[in-house]
PDB file of C-alpha atoms in Angstrom:
ATOM      1  CA  MET A   1       0.000   0.000   0.000  1.00  0.00           C
ATOM      2  CA  SER A   2       1.374   3.378  -0.933  1.00  0.00           C
ATOM      3  CA  SER A   3       2.270   5.594   1.962  1.00  0.00           C
ATOM      4  CA  THR A   4       1.717   8.683  -0.104  1.00  0.00           C
ATOM      5  CA  THR A   5      -0.854  10.942   1.486  1.00  0.00           C
ATOM      6  CA  PRO A   6      -3.144  12.687  -0.997  1.00  0.00           C
ATOM      7  CA  LEU A   7      -2.758  16.407  -1.050  1.00  0.00           C
ATOM      8  CA  ALA A   8      -5.539  18.246   0.729  1.00  0.00           C
ATOM      9  CA  MET A   9      -8.002  19.791  -1.641  1.00  0.00           C
ATOM     10  CA  GLN A  10      -7.989  23.549  -1.681  1.00  0.00           C
ATOM     11  CA  ALA A  11     -11.068  25.012  -0.063  1.00  0.00           C
ATOM     12  CA  PRO A  12     -13.307  26.782  -2.562  1.00  0.00           C
ATOM     13  CA  THR A  13     -13.266  30.530  -2.510  1.00  0.00           C
ATOM     14  CA  PRO A  14     -16.341  31.778  -0.656  1.00  0.00           C
ATOM     15  CA  ALA A  15     -18.957  33.322  -2.890  1.00  0.00           C
ATOM     16  CA  VAL A  16     -19.311  37.066  -2.779  1.00  0.00           C
ATOM     17  CA  ARG A  17     -22.050  37.946  -0.328  1.00  0.00           C
ATOM     18  CA  PRO A  18     -24.747  39.795  -2.251  1.00  0.00           C
ATOM     19  CA  TYR A  19     -25.084  43.435  -1.266  1.00  0.00           C
ATOM     20  CA  PRO A  20     -28.645  44.340  -0.167  1.00  0.00           C
ATOM     21  CA  ILE A  21     -28.917  47.040  -2.861  1.00  0.00           C
ATOM     22  CA  GLN A  22     -28.776  45.278  -6.194  1.00  0.00           C
ATOM     23  CA  VAL A  23     -28.638  46.903  -9.602  1.00  0.00           C
ATOM     24  CA  HIS A  24     -29.082  44.865 -12.742  1.00  0.00           C
ATOM     25  CA  ALA A  25     -29.253  45.696 -16.419  1.00  0.00           C
ATOM     26  CA  GLN A  26     -29.219  44.033 -19.810  1.00  0.00           C
ATOM     27  CA  GLN A  27     -27.645  45.717 -22.789  1.00  0.00           C
ATOM     28  CA  ASP A  28     -30.029  45.940 -25.718  1.00  0.00           C
ATOM     29  CA  ASP A  29     -28.722  45.171 -29.178  1.00  0.00           C
ATOM     30  CA  PRO A  30     -29.137  46.743 -31.642  1.00  0.00           C
ATOM     31  CA  LEU A  31     -29.474  50.331 -30.458  1.00  0.00           C
ATOM     32  CA  SER A  32     -30.431  53.314 -32.586  1.00  0.00           C
ATOM     33  CA  ARG A  33     -27.504  55.317 -33.917  1.00  0.00           C
ATOM     34  CA  TRP A  34     -29.272  58.644 -33.452  1.00  0.00           C
ATOM     35  CA  LEU A  35     -31.966  58.314 -30.780  1.00  0.00           C
ATOM     36  CA  TRP A  36     -29.555  59.122 -27.946  1.00  0.00           C
ATOM     37  CA  LEU A  37     -29.253  62.684 -29.265  1.00  0.00           C
ATOM     38  CA  VAL A  38     -32.894  63.466 -28.394  1.00  0.00           C
ATOM     39  CA  LYS A  39     -33.406  61.384 -25.257  1.00  0.00           C
ATOM     40  CA  TRP A  40     -32.985  64.536 -23.164  1.00  0.00           C
ATOM     41  CA  LEU A  41     -36.262  65.721 -24.677  1.00  0.00           C
ATOM     42  CA  LEU A  42     -38.030  62.373 -24.482  1.00  0.00           C
ATOM     43  CA  ILE A  43     -37.447  62.038 -20.732  1.00  0.00           C
ATOM     44  CA  VAL A  44     -38.963  65.434 -19.858  1.00  0.00           C
ATOM     45  CA  PRO A  45     -42.305  63.850 -18.786  1.00  0.00           C
ATOM     46  CA  HIS A  46     -40.417  61.561 -16.405  1.00  0.00           C
ATOM     47  CA  VAL A  47     -38.386  64.436 -14.973  1.00  0.00           C
ATOM     48  CA  LEU A  48     -41.545  66.454 -14.275  1.00  0.00           C
ATOM     49  CA  ILE A  49     -42.946  63.540 -12.267  1.00  0.00           C
ATOM     50  CA  LEU A  50     -39.691  62.551 -10.577  1.00  0.00           C
ATOM     51  CA  ILE A  51     -39.111  66.019  -9.105  1.00  0.00           C
ATOM     52  CA  PRO A  52     -42.122  65.825  -6.715  1.00  0.00           C
ATOM     53  CA  LEU A  53     -41.410  62.137  -6.102  1.00  0.00           C
ATOM     54  CA  TRP A  54     -37.883  62.985  -4.918  1.00  0.00           C
ATOM     55  CA  ILE A  55     -39.250  65.719  -2.671  1.00  0.00           C
ATOM     56  CA  ALA A  56     -41.603  63.135  -1.135  1.00  0.00           C
ATOM     57  CA  PHE A  57     -38.666  60.732  -0.881  1.00  0.00           C
ATOM     58  CA  CYS A  58     -36.687  63.226   1.211  1.00  0.00           C
ATOM     59  CA  VAL A  59     -39.587  64.065   3.504  1.00  0.00           C
ATOM     60  CA  LEU A  60     -40.424  60.406   4.044  1.00  0.00           C
ATOM     61  CA  SER A  61     -36.765  59.595   4.664  1.00  0.00           C
ATOM     62  CA  LEU A  62     -36.824  61.998   7.603  1.00  0.00           C
ATOM     63  CA  VAL A  63     -39.957  60.273   8.891  1.00  0.00           C
ATOM     64  CA  ALA A  64     -38.196  56.920   8.487  1.00  0.00           C
ATOM     65  CA  LEU A  65     -35.162  58.219  10.402  1.00  0.00           C
ATOM     66  CA  VAL A  66     -37.335  59.108  13.386  1.00  0.00           C
ATOM     67  CA  ALA A  67     -39.099  55.740  13.185  1.00  0.00           C
ATOM     68  CA  ILE A  68     -35.786  53.858  13.081  1.00  0.00           C
ATOM     69  CA  VAL A  69     -34.432  55.749  16.101  1.00  0.00           C
ATOM     70  CA  ILE A  70     -37.586  54.907  18.064  1.00  0.00           C
ATOM     71  CA  THR A  71     -38.382  51.385  16.854  1.00  0.00           C
ATOM     72  CA  GLY A  72     -35.303  50.067  15.013  1.00  0.00           C
ATOM     73  CA  ARG A  73     -37.456  49.456  11.942  1.00  0.00           C
ATOM     74  CA  TYR A  74     -37.858  51.191   8.607  1.00  0.00           C
ATOM     75  CA  PRO A  75     -41.642  51.575   8.027  1.00  0.00           C
ATOM     76  CA  ARG A  76     -42.393  49.172   5.200  1.00  0.00           C
ATOM     77  CA  PRO A  77     -44.762  51.432   3.188  1.00  0.00           C
ATOM     78  CA  ILE A  78     -42.180  54.227   3.220  1.00  0.00           C
ATOM     79  CA  PHE A  79     -39.414  51.777   2.330  1.00  0.00           C
ATOM     80  CA  ASP A  80     -41.342  50.413  -0.648  1.00  0.00           C
ATOM     81  CA  PHE A  81     -42.132  53.912  -1.898  1.00  0.00           C
ATOM     82  CA  ASN A  82     -38.538  55.124  -1.583  1.00  0.00           C
ATOM     83  CA  VAL A  83     -37.152  52.044  -3.321  1.00  0.00           C
ATOM     84  CA  GLY A  84     -39.712  52.639  -6.055  1.00  0.00           C
ATOM     85  CA  VAL A  85     -38.478  56.197  -6.576  1.00  0.00           C
ATOM     86  CA  MET A  86     -34.883  55.009  -6.853  1.00  0.00           C
ATOM     87  CA  ARG A  87     -35.962  52.227  -9.215  1.00  0.00           C
ATOM     88  CA  TRP A  88     -37.902  54.625 -11.452  1.00  0.00           C
ATOM     89  CA  ASN A  89     -34.977  57.062 -11.498  1.00  0.00           C
ATOM     90  CA  TRP A  90     -32.570  54.257 -12.411  1.00  0.00           C
ATOM     91  CA  ARG A  91     -34.717  53.115 -15.333  1.00  0.00           C
ATOM     92  CA  VAL A  92     -34.813  56.677 -16.693  1.00  0.00           C
ATOM     93  CA  GLY A  93     -31.068  57.062 -16.169  1.00  0.00           C
ATOM     94  CA  TYR A  94     -30.381  53.755 -17.889  1.00  0.00           C
ATOM     95  CA  TYR A  95     -32.498  54.754 -20.876  1.00  0.00           C
ATOM     96  CA  ALA A  96     -30.945  58.207 -21.041  1.00  0.00           C
ATOM     97  CA  TYR A  97     -27.663  59.739 -19.987  1.00  0.00           C
ATOM     98  CA  ASN A  98     -26.512  57.532 -17.134  1.00  0.00           C
ATOM     99  CA  ALA A  99     -26.005  54.604 -19.507  1.00  0.00           C
ATOM    100  CA  LEU A 100     -27.849  54.776 -22.881  1.00  0.00           C
ATOM    101  CA  GLY A 101     -28.284  51.026 -22.438  1.00  0.00           C
ATOM    102  CA  THR A 102     -31.716  50.650 -24.046  1.00  0.00           C
ATOM    103  CA  ASP A 103     -34.052  52.336 -26.508  1.00  0.00           C
ATOM    104  CA  ARG A 104     -37.113  50.945 -24.744  1.00  0.00           C
ATOM    105  CA  TYR A 105     -38.942  53.886 -23.204  1.00  0.00           C
ATOM    106  CA  PRO A 106     -39.043  53.556 -19.404  1.00  0.00           C
ATOM    107  CA  PRO A 107     -42.445  52.857 -17.838  1.00  0.00           C
ATOM    108  CA  PHE A 108     -44.098  55.303 -15.458  1.00  0.00           C
ATOM    109  CA  ALA A 109     -44.082  53.022 -12.419  1.00  0.00           C
ATOM    110  CA  LEU A 110     -42.569  52.620  -8.972  1.00  0.00           C
ATOM    111  CA  ARG A 111     -42.731  48.834  -9.086  1.00  0.00           C
ATOM    112  CA  GLU A 112     -40.242  46.516 -10.723  1.00  0.00           C
ATOM    113  CA  ILE A 113     -41.213  45.862 -14.350  1.00  0.00           C
ATOM    114  CA  PRO A 114     -40.563  42.261 -15.432  1.00  0.00           C
ATOM    115  CA  GLY A 115     -38.806  42.169 -18.762  1.00  0.00           C
ATOM    116  CA  TYR A 116     -37.529  45.736 -18.695  1.00  0.00           C
ATOM    117  CA  PRO A 117     -33.748  45.715 -19.231  1.00  0.00           C
ATOM    118  CA  ALA A 118     -32.921  47.726 -16.097  1.00  0.00           C
ATOM    119  CA  GLY A 119     -34.005  47.105 -12.529  1.00  0.00           C
ATOM    120  CA  LEU A 120     -33.160  47.812  -8.918  1.00  0.00           C
ATOM    121  CA  ASN A 121     -34.079  45.852  -5.814  1.00  0.00           C
ATOM    122  CA  VAL A 122     -33.336  46.439  -2.151  1.00  0.00           C
ATOM    123  CA  ALA A 123     -33.684  43.758   0.514  1.00  0.00           C
ATOM    124  CA  TYR A 124     -35.988  44.966   3.273  1.00  0.00           C
ATOM    125  CA  PRO A 125     -34.061  45.180   6.575  1.00  0.00           C
ATOM    126  CA  THR A 126     -35.929  43.532   9.431  1.00  0.00           C
ATOM    127  CA  ARG A 127     -33.901  45.534  11.959  1.00  0.00           C
ATOM    128  CA  LEU A 128     -31.687  48.609  11.706  1.00  0.00           C
ATOM    129  CA  HIS A 129     -29.252  50.030  14.247  1.00  0.00           C
ATOM    130  CA  ARG A 130     -30.962  52.911  16.022  1.00  0.00           C
ATOM    131  CA  GLY A 131     -27.868  55.012  16.620  1.00  0.00           C
ATOM    132  CA  LEU A 132     -26.154  54.329  13.310  1.00  0.00           C
ATOM    133  CA  VAL A 133     -28.831  56.132  11.309  1.00  0.00           C
ATOM    134  CA  LEU A 134     -27.732  59.404  12.900  1.00  0.00           C
ATOM    135  CA  VAL A 135     -24.159  59.168  11.585  1.00  0.00           C
ATOM    136  CA  LYS A 136     -24.508  57.371   8.248  1.00  0.00           C
ATOM    137  CA  TRP A 137     -24.084  60.682   6.437  1.00  0.00           C
ATOM    138  CA  LEU A 138     -20.680  61.009   8.126  1.00  0.00           C
ATOM    139  CA  LEU A 139     -19.648  57.398   7.525  1.00  0.00           C
ATOM    140  CA  ALA A 140     -20.561  57.771   3.855  1.00  0.00           C
ATOM    141  CA  VAL A 141     -18.190  60.740   3.340  1.00  0.00           C
ATOM    142  CA  PRO A 142     -15.305  58.648   1.861  1.00  0.00           C
ATOM    143  CA  HIS A 143     -17.722  57.207  -0.698  1.00  0.00           C
ATOM    144  CA  LEU A 144     -19.300  60.590  -1.353  1.00  0.00           C
ATOM    145  CA  LEU A 145     -15.910  62.078  -2.170  1.00  0.00           C
ATOM    146  CA  ILE A 146     -15.128  59.314  -4.658  1.00  0.00           C
ATOM    147  CA  VAL A 147     -18.568  59.178  -6.219  1.00  0.00           C
ATOM    148  CA  GLY A 148     -18.707  62.965  -6.282  1.00  0.00           C
ATOM    149  CA  ILE A 149     -15.656  62.930  -8.552  1.00  0.00           C
ATOM    150  CA  LEU A 150     -17.088  60.199 -10.755  1.00  0.00           C
ATOM    151  CA  PHE A 151     -20.474  61.879 -11.056  1.00  0.00           C
ATOM    152  CA  SER A 152     -19.531  65.526 -10.499  1.00  0.00           C
ATOM    153  CA  GLY A 153     -21.727  68.046 -12.243  1.00  0.00           C
ATOM    154  CA  SER A 154     -25.258  69.268 -11.762  1.00  0.00           C
ATOM    155  CA  ALA A 155     -26.024  66.374  -9.421  1.00  0.00           C
ATOM    156  CA  TRP A 156     -24.084  63.782  -7.438  1.00  0.00           C
ATOM    157  CA  ILE A 157     -24.579  61.408  -4.589  1.00  0.00           C
ATOM    158  CA  GLY A 158     -25.681  63.199  -1.478  1.00  0.00           C
ATOM    159  CA  TRP A 159     -28.107  65.608   0.065  1.00  0.00           C
ATOM    160  CA  GLN A 160     -28.279  68.428  -2.466  1.00  0.00           C
ATOM    161  CA  ALA A 161     -27.794  72.012  -1.395  1.00  0.00           C
ATOM    162  CA  ASP A 162     -31.432  72.771  -2.179  1.00  0.00           C
ATOM    163  CA  GLY A 163     -32.547  69.757  -0.110  1.00  0.00           C
ATOM    164  CA  ASP A 164     -34.573  68.300  -2.944  1.00  0.00           C
ATOM    165  CA  ALA A 165     -33.140  64.827  -3.424  1.00  0.00           C
ATOM    166  CA  TRP A 166     -30.662  62.097  -2.886  1.00  0.00           C
ATOM    167  CA  ASP A 167     -29.440  61.705  -6.445  1.00  0.00           C
ATOM    168  CA  TRP A 168     -26.537  60.863  -8.687  1.00  0.00           C
ATOM    169  CA  GLY A 169     -25.367  61.626 -12.170  1.00  0.00           C
ATOM    170  CA  GLY A 170     -25.166  64.751 -14.241  1.00  0.00           C
ATOM    171  CA  GLY A 171     -21.490  64.990 -15.149  1.00  0.00           C
ATOM    172  CA  GLY A 172     -17.987  63.789 -14.480  1.00  0.00           C
ATOM    173  CA  LEU A 173     -16.454  60.558 -15.680  1.00  0.00           C
ATOM    174  CA  VAL A 174     -19.772  58.805 -16.233  1.00  0.00           C
ATOM    175  CA  ALA A 175     -21.060  61.592 -18.475  1.00  0.00           C
ATOM    176  CA  LEU A 176     -17.844  61.456 -20.494  1.00  0.00           C
ATOM    177  CA  LEU A 177     -18.019  57.678 -20.883  1.00  0.00           C
ATOM    178  CA  VAL A 178     -21.687  57.813 -21.899  1.00  0.00           C
ATOM    179  CA  LEU A 179     -20.848  60.498 -24.476  1.00  0.00           C
ATOM    180  CA  ILE A 180     -18.131  58.249 -25.887  1.00  0.00           C
ATOM    181  CA  ALA A 181     -20.655  55.397 -26.027  1.00  0.00           C
ATOM    182  CA  GLY A 182     -23.099  57.637 -27.904  1.00  0.00           C
ATOM    183  CA  ILE A 183     -20.455  58.645 -30.431  1.00  0.00           C
ATOM    184  CA  ALA A 184     -19.485  54.985 -30.891  1.00  0.00           C
ATOM    185  CA  LEU A 185     -23.144  54.171 -31.528  1.00  0.00           C
ATOM    186  CA  THR A 186     -23.403  56.861 -34.174  1.00  0.00           C
ATOM    187  CA  VAL A 187     -20.192  55.866 -35.930  1.00  0.00           C
ATOM    188  CA  THR A 188     -20.300  52.068 -35.674  1.00  0.00           C
ATOM    189  CA  GLY A 189     -23.861  51.206 -34.700  1.00  0.00           C
ATOM    190  CA  ARG A 190     -22.582  49.277 -31.679  1.00  0.00           C
ATOM    191  CA  TYR A 191     -22.124  49.969 -27.961  1.00  0.00           C
ATOM    192  CA  PRO A 192     -18.650  48.727 -26.892  1.00  0.00           C
ATOM    193  CA  ARG A 193     -19.229  46.023 -24.308  1.00  0.00           C
ATOM    194  CA  PRO A 194     -16.242  46.893 -22.069  1.00  0.00           C
ATOM    195  CA  LEU A 195     -17.489  50.479 -21.927  1.00  0.00           C
ATOM    196  CA  PHE A 196     -20.986  49.296 -21.016  1.00  0.00           C
ATOM    197  CA  ASP A 197     -19.608  47.109 -18.214  1.00  0.00           C
ATOM    198  CA  LEU A 198     -17.597  50.001 -16.764  1.00  0.00           C
ATOM    199  CA  ILE A 199     -20.535  52.431 -16.904  1.00  0.00           C
ATOM    200  CA  LEU A 200     -22.783  49.898 -15.156  1.00  0.00           C
ATOM    201  CA  GLY A 201     -20.178  49.365 -12.458  1.00  0.00           C
ATOM    202  CA  LEU A 202     -19.974  53.083 -11.769  1.00  0.00           C
ATOM    203  CA  ASN A 203     -23.751  53.430 -11.626  1.00  0.00           C
ATOM    204  CA  ARG A 204     -23.978  50.435  -9.296  1.00  0.00           C
ATOM    205  CA  TRP A 205     -21.467  52.029  -6.938  1.00  0.00           C
ATOM    206  CA  GLY A 206     -23.430  55.276  -6.895  1.00  0.00           C
ATOM    207  CA  LEU A 207     -26.764  53.567  -6.262  1.00  0.00           C
ATOM    208  CA  ARG A 208     -25.351  51.502  -3.402  1.00  0.00           C
ATOM    209  CA  VAL A 209     -24.062  54.630  -1.709  1.00  0.00           C
ATOM    210  CA  ALA A 210     -27.365  56.417  -2.303  1.00  0.00           C
ATOM    211  CA  GLY A 211     -29.303  53.571  -0.681  1.00  0.00           C
ATOM    212  CA  TYR A 212     -26.951  53.429   2.294  1.00  0.00           C
ATOM    213  CA  ALA A 213     -27.143  57.189   2.824  1.00  0.00           C
ATOM    214  CA  ALA A 214     -30.938  56.927   2.558  1.00  0.00           C
ATOM    215  CA  LEU A 215     -30.867  54.518   5.567  1.00  0.00           C
ATOM    216  CA  MET A 216     -31.993  51.430   3.622  1.00  0.00           C
ATOM    217  CA  THR A 217     -29.260  49.174   4.985  1.00  0.00           C
ATOM    218  CA  ASP A 218     -26.653  49.050   7.751  1.00  0.00           C
ATOM    219  CA  ARG A 219     -24.135  47.247   5.527  1.00  0.00           C
ATOM    220  CA  TYR A 220     -21.433  49.662   4.504  1.00  0.00           C
ATOM    221  CA  PRO A 221     -21.028  49.878   0.714  1.00  0.00           C
ATOM    222  CA  PRO A 222     -17.926  48.075  -0.538  1.00  0.00           C
ATOM    223  CA  PHE A 223     -15.081  50.011  -2.133  1.00  0.00           C
ATOM    224  CA  ARG A 224     -15.398  47.779  -5.157  1.00  0.00           C
ATOM    225  CA  LEU A 225     -16.254  48.334  -8.792  1.00  0.00           C
ATOM    226  CA  ASP A 226     -18.518  45.436  -9.804  1.00  0.00           C
ATOM    227  CA  LEU A 227     -18.602  45.620 -13.569  1.00  0.00           C
ATOM    228  CA  GLY A 228     -21.384  44.583 -15.931  1.00  0.00           C
ATOM    229  CA  GLY A 229     -25.120  44.197 -15.729  1.00  0.00           C
ATOM    230  CA  ASP A 230     -25.136  41.194 -13.393  1.00  0.00           C
ATOM    231  CA  GLU A 231     -24.763  41.444  -9.629  1.00  0.00           C
ATOM    232  CA  PRO A 232     -21.910  39.451  -8.047  1.00  0.00           C
ATOM    233  CA  GLY A 233     -22.811  36.718  -5.599  1.00  0.00           C
ATOM    234  CA  GLY A 234     -26.338  36.006  -6.752  1.00  0.00           C
ATOM    235  CA  THR A 235     -29.410  37.292  -8.478  1.00  0.00           C
ATOM    236  CA  ALA A 236     -31.215  40.423  -7.498  1.00  0.00           C
ATOM    237  CA  VAL A 237     -33.033  40.230  -4.214  1.00  0.00           C
ATOM    238  CA  SER A 238     -36.667  40.994  -3.806  1.00  0.00           C
ATOM    239  CA  SER A 239     -37.808  44.104  -2.064  1.00  0.00           C
TER     240      SER A 239
END
Protein backbone atom coordinates (compact mmCIF):
# COMPACT_ATOMS: atom_id res chain seq x y z
CA MET A 1 0.00 0.00 0.00
CA SER A 2 1.37 3.38 -0.93
CA SER A 3 2.27 5.59 1.96
CA THR A 4 1.72 8.68 -0.10
CA THR A 5 -0.85 10.94 1.49
CA PRO A 6 -3.14 12.69 -1.00
CA LEU A 7 -2.76 16.41 -1.05
CA ALA A 8 -5.54 18.25 0.73
CA MET A 9 -8.00 19.79 -1.64
CA GLN A 10 -7.99 23.55 -1.68
CA ALA A 11 -11.07 25.01 -0.06
CA PRO A 12 -13.31 26.78 -2.56
CA THR A 13 -13.27 30.53 -2.51
CA PRO A 14 -16.34 31.78 -0.66
CA ALA A 15 -18.96 33.32 -2.89
CA VAL A 16 -19.31 37.07 -2.78
CA ARG A 17 -22.05 37.95 -0.33
CA PRO A 18 -24.75 39.80 -2.25
CA TYR A 19 -25.08 43.44 -1.27
CA PRO A 20 -28.65 44.34 -0.17
CA ILE A 21 -28.92 47.04 -2.86
CA GLN A 22 -28.78 45.28 -6.19
CA VAL A 23 -28.64 46.90 -9.60
CA HIS A 24 -29.08 44.86 -12.74
CA ALA A 25 -29.25 45.70 -16.42
CA GLN A 26 -29.22 44.03 -19.81
CA GLN A 27 -27.64 45.72 -22.79
CA ASP A 28 -30.03 45.94 -25.72
CA ASP A 29 -28.72 45.17 -29.18
CA PRO A 30 -29.14 46.74 -31.64
CA LEU A 31 -29.47 50.33 -30.46
CA SER A 32 -30.43 53.31 -32.59
CA ARG A 33 -27.50 55.32 -33.92
CA TRP A 34 -29.27 58.64 -33.45
CA LEU A 35 -31.97 58.31 -30.78
CA TRP A 36 -29.55 59.12 -27.95
CA LEU A 37 -29.25 62.68 -29.26
CA VAL A 38 -32.89 63.47 -28.39
CA LYS A 39 -33.41 61.38 -25.26
CA TRP A 40 -32.99 64.54 -23.16
CA LEU A 41 -36.26 65.72 -24.68
CA LEU A 42 -38.03 62.37 -24.48
CA ILE A 43 -37.45 62.04 -20.73
CA VAL A 44 -38.96 65.43 -19.86
CA PRO A 45 -42.30 63.85 -18.79
CA HIS A 46 -40.42 61.56 -16.41
CA VAL A 47 -38.39 64.44 -14.97
CA LEU A 48 -41.54 66.45 -14.27
CA ILE A 49 -42.95 63.54 -12.27
CA LEU A 50 -39.69 62.55 -10.58
CA ILE A 51 -39.11 66.02 -9.11
CA PRO A 52 -42.12 65.83 -6.71
CA LEU A 53 -41.41 62.14 -6.10
CA TRP A 54 -37.88 62.98 -4.92
CA ILE A 55 -39.25 65.72 -2.67
CA ALA A 56 -41.60 63.14 -1.14
CA PHE A 57 -38.67 60.73 -0.88
CA CYS A 58 -36.69 63.23 1.21
CA VAL A 59 -39.59 64.07 3.50
CA LEU A 60 -40.42 60.41 4.04
CA SER A 61 -36.76 59.60 4.66
CA LEU A 62 -36.82 62.00 7.60
CA VAL A 63 -39.96 60.27 8.89
CA ALA A 64 -38.20 56.92 8.49
CA LEU A 65 -35.16 58.22 10.40
CA VAL A 66 -37.34 59.11 13.39
CA ALA A 67 -39.10 55.74 13.18
CA ILE A 68 -35.79 53.86 13.08
CA VAL A 69 -34.43 55.75 16.10
CA ILE A 70 -37.59 54.91 18.06
CA THR A 71 -38.38 51.38 16.85
CA GLY A 72 -35.30 50.07 15.01
CA ARG A 73 -37.46 49.46 11.94
CA TYR A 74 -37.86 51.19 8.61
CA PRO A 75 -41.64 51.57 8.03
CA ARG A 76 -42.39 49.17 5.20
CA PRO A 77 -44.76 51.43 3.19
CA ILE A 78 -42.18 54.23 3.22
CA PHE A 79 -39.41 51.78 2.33
CA ASP A 80 -41.34 50.41 -0.65
CA PHE A 81 -42.13 53.91 -1.90
CA ASN A 82 -38.54 55.12 -1.58
CA VAL A 83 -37.15 52.04 -3.32
CA GLY A 84 -39.71 52.64 -6.05
CA VAL A 85 -38.48 56.20 -6.58
CA MET A 86 -34.88 55.01 -6.85
CA ARG A 87 -35.96 52.23 -9.22
CA TRP A 88 -37.90 54.63 -11.45
CA ASN A 89 -34.98 57.06 -11.50
CA TRP A 90 -32.57 54.26 -12.41
CA ARG A 91 -34.72 53.12 -15.33
CA VAL A 92 -34.81 56.68 -16.69
CA GLY A 93 -31.07 57.06 -16.17
CA TYR A 94 -30.38 53.75 -17.89
CA TYR A 95 -32.50 54.75 -20.88
CA ALA A 96 -30.95 58.21 -21.04
CA TYR A 97 -27.66 59.74 -19.99
CA ASN A 98 -26.51 57.53 -17.13
CA ALA A 99 -26.00 54.60 -19.51
CA LEU A 100 -27.85 54.78 -22.88
CA GLY A 101 -28.28 51.03 -22.44
CA THR A 102 -31.72 50.65 -24.05
CA ASP A 103 -34.05 52.34 -26.51
CA ARG A 104 -37.11 50.95 -24.74
CA TYR A 105 -38.94 53.89 -23.20
CA PRO A 106 -39.04 53.56 -19.40
CA PRO A 107 -42.45 52.86 -17.84
CA PHE A 108 -44.10 55.30 -15.46
CA ALA A 109 -44.08 53.02 -12.42
CA LEU A 110 -42.57 52.62 -8.97
CA ARG A 111 -42.73 48.83 -9.09
CA GLU A 112 -40.24 46.52 -10.72
CA ILE A 113 -41.21 45.86 -14.35
CA PRO A 114 -40.56 42.26 -15.43
CA GLY A 115 -38.81 42.17 -18.76
CA TYR A 116 -37.53 45.74 -18.70
CA PRO A 117 -33.75 45.71 -19.23
CA ALA A 118 -32.92 47.73 -16.10
CA GLY A 119 -34.00 47.10 -12.53
CA LEU A 120 -33.16 47.81 -8.92
CA ASN A 121 -34.08 45.85 -5.81
CA VAL A 122 -33.34 46.44 -2.15
CA ALA A 123 -33.68 43.76 0.51
CA TYR A 124 -35.99 44.97 3.27
CA PRO A 125 -34.06 45.18 6.57
CA THR A 126 -35.93 43.53 9.43
CA ARG A 127 -33.90 45.53 11.96
CA LEU A 128 -31.69 48.61 11.71
CA HIS A 129 -29.25 50.03 14.25
CA ARG A 130 -30.96 52.91 16.02
CA GLY A 131 -27.87 55.01 16.62
CA LEU A 132 -26.15 54.33 13.31
CA VAL A 133 -28.83 56.13 11.31
CA LEU A 134 -27.73 59.40 12.90
CA VAL A 135 -24.16 59.17 11.59
CA LYS A 136 -24.51 57.37 8.25
CA TRP A 137 -24.08 60.68 6.44
CA LEU A 138 -20.68 61.01 8.13
CA LEU A 139 -19.65 57.40 7.52
CA ALA A 140 -20.56 57.77 3.85
CA VAL A 141 -18.19 60.74 3.34
CA PRO A 142 -15.31 58.65 1.86
CA HIS A 143 -17.72 57.21 -0.70
CA LEU A 144 -19.30 60.59 -1.35
CA LEU A 145 -15.91 62.08 -2.17
CA ILE A 146 -15.13 59.31 -4.66
CA VAL A 147 -18.57 59.18 -6.22
CA GLY A 148 -18.71 62.96 -6.28
CA ILE A 149 -15.66 62.93 -8.55
CA LEU A 150 -17.09 60.20 -10.76
CA PHE A 151 -20.47 61.88 -11.06
CA SER A 152 -19.53 65.53 -10.50
CA GLY A 153 -21.73 68.05 -12.24
CA SER A 154 -25.26 69.27 -11.76
CA ALA A 155 -26.02 66.37 -9.42
CA TRP A 156 -24.08 63.78 -7.44
CA ILE A 157 -24.58 61.41 -4.59
CA GLY A 158 -25.68 63.20 -1.48
CA TRP A 159 -28.11 65.61 0.07
CA GLN A 160 -28.28 68.43 -2.47
CA ALA A 161 -27.79 72.01 -1.39
CA ASP A 162 -31.43 72.77 -2.18
CA GLY A 163 -32.55 69.76 -0.11
CA ASP A 164 -34.57 68.30 -2.94
CA ALA A 165 -33.14 64.83 -3.42
CA TRP A 166 -30.66 62.10 -2.89
CA ASP A 167 -29.44 61.71 -6.45
CA TRP A 168 -26.54 60.86 -8.69
CA GLY A 169 -25.37 61.63 -12.17
CA GLY A 170 -25.17 64.75 -14.24
CA GLY A 171 -21.49 64.99 -15.15
CA GLY A 172 -17.99 63.79 -14.48
CA LEU A 173 -16.45 60.56 -15.68
CA VAL A 174 -19.77 58.80 -16.23
CA ALA A 175 -21.06 61.59 -18.47
CA LEU A 176 -17.84 61.46 -20.49
CA LEU A 177 -18.02 57.68 -20.88
CA VAL A 178 -21.69 57.81 -21.90
CA LEU A 179 -20.85 60.50 -24.48
CA ILE A 180 -18.13 58.25 -25.89
CA ALA A 181 -20.66 55.40 -26.03
CA GLY A 182 -23.10 57.64 -27.90
CA ILE A 183 -20.45 58.64 -30.43
CA ALA A 184 -19.49 54.98 -30.89
CA LEU A 185 -23.14 54.17 -31.53
CA THR A 186 -23.40 56.86 -34.17
CA VAL A 187 -20.19 55.87 -35.93
CA THR A 188 -20.30 52.07 -35.67
CA GLY A 189 -23.86 51.21 -34.70
CA ARG A 190 -22.58 49.28 -31.68
CA TYR A 191 -22.12 49.97 -27.96
CA PRO A 192 -18.65 48.73 -26.89
CA ARG A 193 -19.23 46.02 -24.31
CA PRO A 194 -16.24 46.89 -22.07
CA LEU A 195 -17.49 50.48 -21.93
CA PHE A 196 -20.99 49.30 -21.02
CA ASP A 197 -19.61 47.11 -18.21
CA LEU A 198 -17.60 50.00 -16.76
CA ILE A 199 -20.54 52.43 -16.90
CA LEU A 200 -22.78 49.90 -15.16
CA GLY A 201 -20.18 49.37 -12.46
CA LEU A 202 -19.97 53.08 -11.77
CA ASN A 203 -23.75 53.43 -11.63
CA ARG A 204 -23.98 50.44 -9.30
CA TRP A 205 -21.47 52.03 -6.94
CA GLY A 206 -23.43 55.28 -6.90
CA LEU A 207 -26.76 53.57 -6.26
CA ARG A 208 -25.35 51.50 -3.40
CA VAL A 209 -24.06 54.63 -1.71
CA ALA A 210 -27.37 56.42 -2.30
CA GLY A 211 -29.30 53.57 -0.68
CA TYR A 212 -26.95 53.43 2.29
CA ALA A 213 -27.14 57.19 2.82
CA ALA A 214 -30.94 56.93 2.56
CA LEU A 215 -30.87 54.52 5.57
CA MET A 216 -31.99 51.43 3.62
CA THR A 217 -29.26 49.17 4.98
CA ASP A 218 -26.65 49.05 7.75
CA ARG A 219 -24.14 47.25 5.53
CA TYR A 220 -21.43 49.66 4.50
CA PRO A 221 -21.03 49.88 0.71
CA PRO A 222 -17.93 48.07 -0.54
CA PHE A 223 -15.08 50.01 -2.13
CA ARG A 224 -15.40 47.78 -5.16
CA LEU A 225 -16.25 48.33 -8.79
CA ASP A 226 -18.52 45.44 -9.80
CA LEU A 227 -18.60 45.62 -13.57
CA GLY A 228 -21.38 44.58 -15.93
CA GLY A 229 -25.12 44.20 -15.73
CA ASP A 230 -25.14 41.19 -13.39
CA GLU A 231 -24.76 41.44 -9.63
CA PRO A 232 -21.91 39.45 -8.05
CA GLY A 233 -22.81 36.72 -5.60
CA GLY A 234 -26.34 36.01 -6.75
CA THR A 235 -29.41 37.29 -8.48
CA ALA A 236 -31.22 40.42 -7.50
CA VAL A 237 -33.03 40.23 -4.21
CA SER A 238 -36.67 40.99 -3.81
CA SER A 239 -37.81 44.10 -2.06
